[in-house]
mmCIF file of C-alpha atoms in Angstrom:
data_model
loop_
_atom_site.group_PDB
_atom_site.id
_atom_site.type_symbol
_atom_site.label_atom_id
_atom_site.label_comp_id
_atom_site.label_asym_id
_atom_site.label_seq_id
_atom_site.Cartn_x
_atom_site.Cartn_y
_atom_site.Cartn_z
ATOM 1 C CA GLY A 1 104.566 14.453 60.781
ATOM 2 C CA GLU A 2 106.526 14.420 63.961
ATOM 3 C CA SER A 3 105.217 13.903 67.487
ATOM 4 C CA VAL A 4 106.410 16.664 69.716
ATOM 5 C CA GLY A 5 108.139 15.543 72.907
ATOM 6 C CA LEU A 6 106.990 16.920 76.226
ATOM 7 C CA HIS A 7 108.295 16.198 79.724
ATOM 8 C CA LEU A 8 108.405 12.449 80.274
ATOM 9 C CA PRO A 9 105.702 10.692 82.263
ATOM 10 C CA THR A 10 106.975 8.073 84.734
ATOM 11 C CA LEU A 11 105.790 4.557 85.332
ATOM 12 C CA SER A 12 106.814 3.003 88.597
ATOM 13 C CA VAL A 13 106.570 -0.778 89.010
ATOM 14 C CA GLN A 14 107.706 -3.310 91.549
ATOM 15 C CA GLU A 15 110.439 -5.735 90.509
ATOM 16 C CA GLY A 16 108.846 -8.870 89.179
ATOM 17 C CA ASP A 17 105.623 -7.211 88.105
ATOM 18 C CA ASN A 18 104.648 -6.753 84.493
ATOM 19 C CA SER A 19 104.966 -3.326 82.897
ATOM 20 C CA ILE A 20 102.825 -1.828 80.180
ATOM 21 C CA ILE A 21 104.028 1.264 78.359
ATOM 22 C CA ASN A 22 101.817 3.010 75.865
ATOM 23 C CA CYS A 23 102.458 5.235 72.898
ATOM 24 C CA ALA A 24 100.358 7.100 70.403
ATOM 25 C CA TYR A 25 101.722 7.650 66.955
ATOM 26 C CA SER A 26 100.767 10.353 64.571
ATOM 27 C CA ASN A 27 100.771 9.156 60.970
ATOM 28 C CA SER A 28 98.202 6.623 59.830
ATOM 29 C CA ALA A 29 100.358 5.824 56.826
ATOM 30 C CA SER A 30 103.297 4.674 58.949
ATOM 31 C CA ASP A 31 103.774 0.918 58.539
ATOM 32 C CA TYR A 32 106.766 0.094 60.672
ATOM 33 C CA PHE A 33 107.264 0.696 64.303
ATOM 34 C CA ILE A 34 110.013 0.183 66.852
ATOM 35 C CA TRP A 35 110.351 0.353 70.589
ATOM 36 C CA TYR A 36 113.633 1.798 71.802
ATOM 37 C CA LYS A 37 115.140 1.799 75.288
ATOM 38 C CA GLN A 38 117.345 4.686 76.270
ATOM 39 C CA GLU A 39 119.556 4.767 79.366
ATOM 40 C CA SER A 40 120.833 8.018 80.725
ATOM 41 C CA GLY A 41 123.455 9.632 78.559
ATOM 42 C CA LYS A 42 123.305 6.965 75.860
ATOM 43 C CA GLY A 43 121.791 6.559 72.462
ATOM 44 C CA PRO A 44 118.590 4.519 71.980
ATOM 45 C CA GLN A 45 118.779 0.708 71.850
ATOM 46 C CA PHE A 46 116.445 -1.455 69.790
ATOM 47 C CA ILE A 47 114.048 -3.572 71.757
ATOM 48 C CA ILE A 48 111.435 -4.902 69.360
ATOM 49 C CA ASP A 49 109.734 -3.934 66.139
ATOM 50 C CA ILE A 50 106.429 -4.609 64.481
ATOM 51 C CA ARG A 51 105.080 -4.080 60.952
ATOM 52 C CA SER A 52 101.636 -2.786 60.231
ATOM 53 C CA ASN A 53 100.406 -6.147 58.922
ATOM 54 C CA MET A 54 100.697 -7.560 62.447
ATOM 55 C CA ASP A 55 98.808 -6.892 65.647
ATOM 56 C CA LYS A 56 101.202 -8.487 68.046
ATOM 57 C CA ARG A 57 104.776 -9.531 68.207
ATOM 58 C CA GLN A 58 106.639 -11.248 71.004
ATOM 59 C CA GLY A 59 110.251 -11.228 71.956
ATOM 60 C CA GLN A 60 112.097 -12.338 75.018
ATOM 61 C CA ARG A 61 110.107 -10.934 77.984
ATOM 62 C CA VAL A 62 108.684 -8.224 75.696
ATOM 63 C CA THR A 63 105.536 -8.012 73.623
ATOM 64 C CA VAL A 64 104.449 -5.253 71.350
ATOM 65 C CA LEU A 65 100.804 -4.665 70.509
ATOM 66 C CA LEU A 66 99.687 -2.505 67.550
ATOM 67 C CA ASN A 67 96.212 -1.022 67.182
ATOM 68 C CA LYS A 68 96.109 0.797 63.833
ATOM 69 C CA THR A 69 92.507 1.876 64.279
ATOM 70 C CA VAL A 70 93.446 4.232 67.100
ATOM 71 C CA LYS A 71 97.116 4.605 66.135
ATOM 72 C CA HIS A 72 98.346 3.089 69.415
ATOM 73 C CA LEU A 73 101.305 0.941 70.381
ATOM 74 C CA SER A 74 102.022 -0.711 73.654
ATOM 75 C CA LEU A 75 105.058 -2.450 75.033
ATOM 76 C CA GLN A 76 104.579 -5.129 77.656
ATOM 77 C CA ILE A 77 107.534 -6.177 79.714
ATOM 78 C CA ALA A 78 107.131 -9.367 81.733
ATOM 79 C CA ALA A 79 108.767 -9.842 85.148
ATOM 80 C CA THR A 80 110.294 -6.373 85.117
ATOM 81 C CA GLN A 81 113.820 -6.212 86.458
ATOM 82 C CA PRO A 82 115.874 -3.283 87.817
ATOM 83 C CA GLY A 83 117.944 -3.335 84.646
ATOM 84 C CA ASP A 84 114.780 -2.437 82.717
ATOM 85 C CA SER A 85 114.757 0.988 84.327
ATOM 86 C CA ALA A 86 115.186 3.413 81.467
ATOM 87 C CA VAL A 87 113.219 5.707 79.172
ATOM 88 C CA TYR A 88 111.193 3.942 76.483
ATOM 89 C CA PHE A 89 110.266 5.482 73.171
ATOM 90 C CA CYS A 90 108.202 4.253 70.305
ATOM 91 C CA ALA A 91 109.233 5.299 66.848
ATOM 92 C CA GLU A 92 107.292 5.276 63.605
ATOM 93 C CA LEU A 93 108.809 4.995 60.183
ATOM 94 C CA TYR A 94 107.565 7.814 57.988
ATOM 95 C CA ASN A 95 107.607 7.599 54.224
ATOM 96 C CA PHE A 96 109.830 4.491 54.356
ATOM 97 C CA ASN A 97 112.640 6.857 55.204
ATOM 98 C CA LYS A 98 112.882 8.434 58.614
ATOM 99 C CA PHE A 99 111.863 7.668 62.112
ATOM 100 C CA TYR A 100 109.887 10.020 64.298
ATOM 101 C CA PHE A 101 109.799 9.384 67.980
ATOM 102 C CA GLY A 102 106.961 9.462 70.474
ATOM 103 C CA SER A 103 107.103 11.410 73.666
ATOM 104 C CA GLY A 104 108.592 8.626 75.800
ATOM 105 C CA THR A 105 107.962 7.062 79.195
ATOM 106 C CA LYS A 106 110.357 6.711 82.023
ATOM 107 C CA LEU A 107 110.207 3.296 83.650
ATOM 108 C CA ASN A 108 111.253 3.145 87.251
ATOM 109 C CA VAL A 109 111.609 -0.371 88.714
ATOM 110 C CA LYS A 110 111.534 -0.558 92.450
ATOM 111 C CA PRO A 111 113.418 -3.401 94.115
ATOM 112 C CA GLY B 1 123.170 -4.191 61.945
ATOM 113 C CA ALA B 2 125.366 -1.169 61.894
ATOM 114 C CA VAL B 3 127.857 0.164 64.404
ATOM 115 C CA VAL B 4 127.641 3.906 64.716
ATOM 116 C CA SER B 5 130.215 6.017 66.519
ATOM 117 C CA GLN B 6 130.063 9.712 67.428
ATOM 118 C CA HIS B 7 132.844 11.984 68.404
ATOM 119 C CA PRO B 8 133.161 13.754 70.701
ATOM 120 C CA SER B 9 130.960 12.231 73.397
ATOM 121 C CA TRP B 10 130.922 15.455 75.324
ATOM 122 C CA VAL B 11 131.915 19.024 74.470
ATOM 123 C CA ILE B 12 131.778 22.343 76.189
ATOM 124 C CA CYS B 13 132.187 25.475 74.119
ATOM 125 C CA LYS B 14 131.897 29.187 74.564
ATOM 126 C CA SER B 15 128.932 31.095 73.252
ATOM 127 C CA GLY B 16 129.508 32.363 69.748
ATOM 128 C CA THR B 17 131.918 29.603 68.694
ATOM 129 C CA SER B 18 131.239 26.699 66.361
ATOM 130 C CA VAL B 19 131.340 23.025 67.193
ATOM 131 C CA LYS B 20 131.666 20.093 64.879
ATOM 132 C CA ILE B 21 130.219 16.669 65.738
ATOM 133 C CA GLU B 22 131.220 13.595 63.752
ATOM 134 C CA CYS B 23 129.086 10.567 63.084
ATOM 135 C CA ARG B 24 130.759 7.498 61.630
ATOM 136 C CA SER B 25 129.202 4.298 60.325
ATOM 137 C CA LEU B 26 131.936 1.781 61.116
ATOM 138 C CA ASP B 27 130.734 -1.265 59.314
ATOM 139 C CA PHE B 28 128.175 -0.091 56.828
ATOM 140 C CA GLN B 29 128.265 2.333 53.931
ATOM 141 C CA ALA B 30 125.440 4.698 54.614
ATOM 142 C CA THR B 31 124.125 6.940 51.879
ATOM 143 C CA THR B 32 121.783 8.444 54.429
ATOM 144 C CA MET B 33 122.268 9.343 58.043
ATOM 145 C CA PHE B 34 119.927 11.122 60.434
ATOM 146 C CA TRP B 35 120.603 13.742 63.062
ATOM 147 C CA TYR B 36 118.461 14.051 66.164
ATOM 148 C CA ARG B 37 118.451 16.476 69.066
ATOM 149 C CA GLN B 38 117.245 15.675 72.523
ATOM 150 C CA PHE B 39 116.630 18.153 75.332
ATOM 151 C CA PRO B 40 116.593 16.942 78.925
ATOM 152 C CA LYS B 41 113.574 14.802 79.797
ATOM 153 C CA GLN B 42 112.251 15.111 76.258
ATOM 154 C CA SER B 43 111.995 12.919 73.207
ATOM 155 C CA LEU B 44 114.335 12.737 70.225
ATOM 156 C CA MET B 45 113.501 15.351 67.652
ATOM 157 C CA LEU B 46 114.603 14.740 64.096
ATOM 158 C CA MET B 47 116.677 17.657 62.837
ATOM 159 C CA ALA B 48 117.736 16.602 59.358
ATOM 160 C CA THR B 49 118.486 13.810 56.937
ATOM 161 C CA SER B 50 122.083 13.780 55.805
ATOM 162 C CA ASN B 51 122.546 12.636 52.186
ATOM 163 C CA GLU B 52 125.927 11.501 50.875
ATOM 164 C CA GLY B 53 127.120 13.741 48.119
ATOM 165 C CA SER B 54 124.210 16.122 48.248
ATOM 166 C CA LYS B 55 122.471 18.635 50.475
ATOM 167 C CA ALA B 56 120.892 17.667 53.687
ATOM 168 C CA THR B 57 117.138 17.743 54.093
ATOM 169 C CA TYR B 58 116.064 19.713 57.167
ATOM 170 C CA GLU B 59 112.946 19.293 59.204
ATOM 171 C CA GLN B 60 110.560 22.185 59.565
ATOM 172 C CA GLY B 61 111.801 24.752 62.013
ATOM 173 C CA VAL B 62 115.465 23.663 61.923
ATOM 174 C CA GLU B 63 117.827 26.421 60.728
ATOM 175 C CA LYS B 64 120.020 25.000 57.966
ATOM 176 C CA ASP B 65 122.505 27.863 58.253
ATOM 177 C CA LYS B 66 122.954 27.203 61.919
ATOM 178 C CA PHE B 67 123.203 23.448 61.747
ATOM 179 C CA LEU B 68 125.514 22.667 58.917
ATOM 180 C CA ILE B 69 125.549 19.095 57.739
ATOM 181 C CA ASN B 70 128.240 17.557 55.533
ATOM 182 C CA HIS B 71 128.043 13.981 54.358
ATOM 183 C CA ALA B 72 131.213 13.785 52.399
ATOM 184 C CA SER B 73 131.663 10.005 52.384
ATOM 185 C CA LEU B 74 129.618 6.878 52.838
ATOM 186 C CA THR B 75 130.896 6.452 56.375
ATOM 187 C CA LEU B 76 131.044 9.998 57.747
ATOM 188 C CA SER B 77 128.531 12.755 58.390
ATOM 189 C CA THR B 78 129.315 15.867 60.367
ATOM 190 C CA LEU B 79 127.044 18.301 62.120
ATOM 191 C CA THR B 80 128.422 21.759 62.831
ATOM 192 C CA VAL B 81 126.602 23.972 65.250
ATOM 193 C CA THR B 82 127.561 27.504 64.209
ATOM 194 C CA SER B 83 127.627 30.481 66.506
ATOM 195 C CA ALA B 84 126.465 28.309 69.366
ATOM 196 C CA HIS B 85 124.277 29.732 72.061
ATOM 197 C CA PRO B 86 123.327 28.310 75.488
ATOM 198 C CA GLU B 87 119.930 27.274 74.084
ATOM 199 C CA ASP B 88 121.782 24.977 71.663
ATOM 200 C CA SER B 89 122.944 22.932 74.637
ATOM 201 C CA SER B 90 121.504 19.518 74.035
ATOM 202 C CA PHE B 91 122.188 15.838 73.334
ATOM 203 C CA TYR B 92 122.818 15.320 69.635
ATOM 204 C CA ILE B 93 122.457 11.800 68.258
ATOM 205 C CA CYS B 94 122.960 10.407 64.801
ATOM 206 C CA SER B 95 121.554 7.244 63.330
ATOM 207 C CA VAL B 96 121.978 4.976 60.286
ATOM 208 C CA ARG B 97 119.545 2.654 58.601
ATOM 209 C CA THR B 98 120.780 -0.316 56.614
ATOM 210 C CA GLY B 99 117.673 -0.937 54.559
ATOM 211 C CA ARG B 100 114.332 0.356 53.431
ATOM 212 C CA ASN B 101 112.272 -1.176 56.157
ATOM 213 C CA THR B 102 114.704 -1.774 58.902
ATOM 214 C CA GLU B 103 115.498 -0.346 62.274
ATOM 215 C CA ALA B 104 117.708 2.656 62.881
ATOM 216 C CA PHE B 105 121.061 2.189 64.617
ATOM 217 C CA PHE B 106 122.125 4.979 66.886
ATOM 218 C CA GLY B 107 125.406 6.447 67.975
ATOM 219 C CA GLN B 108 126.124 6.987 71.645
ATOM 220 C CA GLY B 109 125.248 10.671 71.374
ATOM 221 C CA THR B 110 127.180 13.896 71.930
ATOM 222 C CA ARG B 111 126.427 16.090 74.900
ATOM 223 C CA LEU B 112 126.913 19.770 73.952
ATOM 224 C CA THR B 113 127.095 22.406 76.611
ATOM 225 C CA VAL B 114 127.387 26.027 75.537
ATOM 226 C CA VAL B 115 128.535 28.431 78.269
#
């Protein structure tokens, strides 16, 4: 089913530090997950994805970790930059068809 | 990937009127499109799955008679908010998927304000 969105928690980090954003997903049968970045007034942008047969996947400055046992995803951003300031959502693919979004975290990068 | 375009980007309408939002897949023929709604400081909530040539599939709690979806071609889906009320004011976003186990590509969203 769908995770219900509540008011967004905020993570504040200093420029240059690493950021870790967490997400809990709801359906144990989901087997594909994506992290999206959303800037104010815009649609979500793809950051990185991971399939359920993997525990970890790395991209450029970003790493996604998947723990299926506790239905948990995390996004690690290395050397966080001001341009990383946005809202981050995880999304799970349900029934090979539609994506449901987690509640989101607002990342605030302080210069 | 897929390039998805929404129109309009921003609309203000009077309470009681209807508003149509278009979602176009510019470079991919999409048999399925998805409509989401996002209230301020909240997550994206899936409203419905738009199916080309057939009826849309609505998520639980979404009124199909209020949110009319028409997917008349492989590149265009429309969402009509009928008899809009201020509580319908939200950010409406559509998305397209190009394959069974691939990411969703999103439009830029439409900001609806009902006054």
